[in-house]
C-alpha cells in the first residue's frame, strides 16, 4: 500500500469559501474590523490549497506507478529506468508541500487580524492542519527518493516502511486538526453566520 493524498480538495475549498462569504457579520463593524483583509487571505489560501492538491494527486499516481514497476530481481535496472519518473514525483510532492505551507501562512496571517475570536481559533487550526499536510507531502517525497538512494531492495523496503509510518502519523494529525476546526465552526454557527454553502 502506498501513501495517498486526500482526493477531495473541494470540501476544503468550499468550507473556507463558506467562511469567506459568510463571515462579514461575525465581527463587529467599525474601523478596527479587518474582516475584508481576512477574506482576501482566505481566498489566497484556497488558491494555494487547490494547486497543492493537484500536484499531490499527480505525484501520488506517479508514485504508485513507480512501485508497480519495481521487481525484486531487477531492482538495479529498475532504479536506473525509473530515475526520471522518481525525480518528477519528488518534485511534485515538494511542490504540493510548498503550496500547503503557503496556505498555512495565509491562515496564520488572517488569524493575527482583528476578527471574531472563534474565527481566530478556526484559522489557527487550519494553519496547523496545512503545516501538517505540508510535512506529509515532504514525507511522501522521501519515498520515491528512497528508490534513488537505495542500493538494494531490502534497503528500499526499510526506508519505505519508515516513511510510510511517518506519513500515516502526519495524516492522522492533519485529520484531527481538520476535525477540530470543523467542530469550532459547527458549534459557533451564530458567529460564522448561516451555512448556506453546505446545504
Coordinates of C-alpha atoms in Angstrom, one line a residue:
X1 CA 0.0 0.0 0.0
X2 CA 1.4 3.4 -0.9
X3 CA 0.7 6.8 0.6
X4 CA -2.3 8.5 -0.9
X5 CA -3.1 12.2 -0.8
X6 CA -6.5 13.5 0.0
X7 CA -8.5 13.2 -3.1
X8 CA -11.3 15.6 -2.2
X9 CA -9.9 19.2 -2.3
X10 CA -13.4 20.6 -3.0
X11 CA -14.7 20.3 0.6
X12 CA -11.7 22.1 1.9
X13 CA -12.2 24.9 -0.6
X14 CA -15.9 25.1 -0.1
X15 CA -15.5 25.2 3.7
X16 CA -13.0 28.1 3.5
X17 CA -15.2 29.8 0.9
X18 CA -18.2 29.5 3.2
X19 CA -16.3 31.3 5.9
X20 CA -15.1 33.9 3.3
X21 CA -18.7 34.6 2.2
X22 CA -20.5 34.4 5.5
X23 CA -18.0 36.0 7.9
X24 CA -18.9 39.6 7.3
X25 CA -21.3 39.7 10.2
X26 CA -19.1 37.7 12.6
X27 CA -17.0 40.7 13.5
X28 CA -18.3 44.0 14.7
X29 CA -18.5 46.9 12.4
X30 CA -16.2 49.8 12.7
X31 CA -12.7 50.9 11.7
X32 CA -11.0 48.2 13.7
X33 CA -12.6 45.3 11.8
X34 CA -10.3 43.6 9.4
X35 CA -12.7 41.0 8.0
X36 CA -12.1 42.2 4.4
X37 CA -8.4 41.5 4.8
X38 CA -9.0 38.1 6.3
X39 CA -11.4 37.2 3.5
X40 CA -8.7 38.1 0.9
X41 CA -6.2 35.9 2.7
X42 CA -8.7 33.0 2.8
X43 CA -9.2 33.3 -0.9
X44 CA -5.5 33.2 -1.5
X45 CA -5.2 30.2 0.8
X46 CA -7.9 28.4 -1.2
X47 CA -6.0 29.0 -4.4
X48 CA -2.8 27.5 -2.8
X49 CA -4.8 24.5 -1.4
X50 CA -6.2 23.8 -4.8
X51 CA -2.8 23.9 -6.5
X52 CA -1.3 21.8 -3.7
X53 CA -4.0 19.1 -4.2
X54 CA -3.5 19.0 -7.9
X55 CA 0.3 18.5 -7.5
X56 CA -0.2 15.9 -4.8
X57 CA -2.7 13.8 -6.7
X58 CA -0.4 13.7 -9.8
X59 CA 2.6 12.8 -7.7
X60 CA 0.7 10.1 -5.9
X61 CA -0.4 8.5 -9.1
X62 CA 3.2 8.5 -10.5
X63 CA 4.5 7.2 -7.2
X64 CA 2.1 4.2 -7.3
X65 CA 3.2 3.5 -10.9
X66 CA 6.8 3.5 -9.9
X67 CA 6.3 1.0 -7.2
X68 CA 4.3 -1.2 -9.5
X69 CA 7.2 -1.2 -11.9
X70 CA 9.8 -2.3 -9.4
X71 CA 10.7 -6.0 -9.1
X72 CA 13.0 -7.7 -6.5
X73 CA 15.1 -9.5 -9.1
X74 CA 15.6 -6.5 -11.4
X75 CA 15.8 -3.6 -8.8
X76 CA 19.2 -2.3 -10.0
X77 CA 17.9 -2.0 -13.6
X78 CA 14.5 -0.7 -12.5
X79 CA 16.2 2.0 -10.4
X80 CA 18.0 3.3 -13.5
X81 CA 15.0 3.1 -15.7
X82 CA 12.7 4.8 -13.2
X83 CA 15.1 7.6 -12.2
X84 CA 13.4 10.4 -14.3
X85 CA 9.9 9.4 -13.0
X86 CA 11.1 9.3 -9.4
X87 CA 12.6 12.7 -9.8
X88 CA 9.4 14.1 -11.2
X89 CA 7.4 12.5 -8.4
X90 CA 9.7 14.0 -5.7
X91 CA 9.3 17.4 -7.4
X92 CA 5.5 17.0 -7.4
X93 CA 5.3 16.2 -3.7
X94 CA 7.6 19.0 -2.9
X95 CA 5.6 21.5 -4.9
X96 CA 2.5 20.4 -3.1
X97 CA 4.2 20.9 0.2
X98 CA 5.2 24.4 -0.8
X99 CA 1.6 25.2 -1.7
X100 CA 0.2 23.8 1.6
X101 CA 2.8 25.8 3.5
X102 CA 1.7 28.9 1.6
X103 CA -1.9 28.2 2.6
X104 CA -0.9 27.7 6.2
X105 CA 0.9 31.1 6.2
X106 CA -2.3 32.8 4.8
X107 CA -4.5 31.2 7.5
X108 CA -1.9 32.3 10.2
X109 CA -1.8 35.8 8.8
X110 CA -5.6 36.0 8.9
X111 CA -5.5 34.7 12.5
X112 CA -3.5 37.7 13.5
X113 CA -6.1 40.2 12.2
X114 CA -8.8 41.8 14.3
X115 CA -11.6 39.2 13.7
X116 CA -14.0 37.2 15.8
X117 CA -12.3 35.1 18.5
X118 CA -13.9 31.8 17.3
X119 CA -12.9 32.6 13.8
X120 CA -9.3 33.2 15.0
X121 CA -9.4 29.8 16.6
X122 CA -10.6 28.2 13.4
X123 CA -7.9 29.9 11.4
X124 CA -5.2 28.8 13.8
X125 CA -6.3 25.2 13.5
X126 CA -6.4 25.5 9.7
X127 CA -2.9 26.8 9.7
X128 CA -1.7 23.9 11.8
X129 CA -3.6 21.5 9.6
X130 CA -1.9 22.7 6.4
X131 CA 1.5 22.7 8.0
X132 CA 0.9 19.0 8.8
X133 CA -0.2 18.4 5.3
X134 CA 3.0 20.1 4.0
X135 CA 5.1 17.8 6.3
X136 CA 3.1 14.8 5.0
X137 CA 3.9 15.8 1.4
X138 CA 7.6 16.1 2.3
X139 CA 7.5 12.7 3.8
X140 CA 5.8 11.4 0.7
X141 CA 8.6 12.8 -1.4
X142 CA 11.1 10.7 0.7
X143 CA 9.5 7.6 -0.7
X144 CA 10.5 7.9 -4.4
X145 CA 13.7 9.5 -3.1
X146 CA 14.4 6.2 -1.4
X147 CA 14.2 4.5 -4.8
X148 CA 17.1 6.6 -5.9
X149 CA 19.1 6.3 -2.7
X150 CA 18.7 2.6 -2.0
X151 CA 21.3 0.1 -3.2
X152 CA 19.2 -3.0 -2.5
X153 CA 15.6 -3.8 -2.5
X154 CA 15.9 -4.6 1.3
X155 CA 17.1 -1.1 2.0
X156 CA 14.3 0.3 -0.1
X157 CA 11.7 -1.7 1.9
X158 CA 13.1 -0.4 5.2
X159 CA 13.1 3.2 4.0
X160 CA 9.6 2.8 2.6
X161 CA 8.3 1.4 5.8
X162 CA 9.8 4.2 7.9
X163 CA 8.4 6.9 5.7
X164 CA 5.0 5.2 5.4
X165 CA 4.7 5.1 9.2
X166 CA 5.6 8.8 9.5
X167 CA 3.2 9.7 6.6
X168 CA 0.3 7.9 8.3
X169 CA 1.0 9.7 11.6
X170 CA 1.0 13.1 9.9
X171 CA -2.1 12.2 8.0
X172 CA -3.8 11.4 11.4
X173 CA -2.6 14.6 12.9
X174 CA -3.9 16.7 9.9
X175 CA -7.3 15.0 10.0
X176 CA -7.6 15.6 13.8
X177 CA -6.8 19.3 13.2
X178 CA -9.4 19.5 10.4
X179 CA -12.0 17.8 12.6
X180 CA -11.3 20.3 15.4
X181 CA -11.6 23.2 13.0
X182 CA -14.9 21.9 11.7
X183 CA -16.1 21.4 15.3
X184 CA -15.3 25.1 16.2
X185 CA -17.2 26.2 13.1
X186 CA -20.2 23.9 13.7
X187 CA -20.5 24.8 17.4
X188 CA -20.4 28.6 16.7
X189 CA -22.7 28.9 13.7
X190 CA -24.1 32.1 15.1
X191 CA -20.7 33.7 14.9
X192 CA -20.0 32.2 11.5
X193 CA -23.5 33.1 10.3
X194 CA -25.7 30.8 8.2
X195 CA -24.1 27.9 6.4
X196 CA -25.9 28.0 3.0
X197 CA -23.0 26.6 1.0
X198 CA -23.1 23.3 2.9
X199 CA -26.7 22.5 2.3

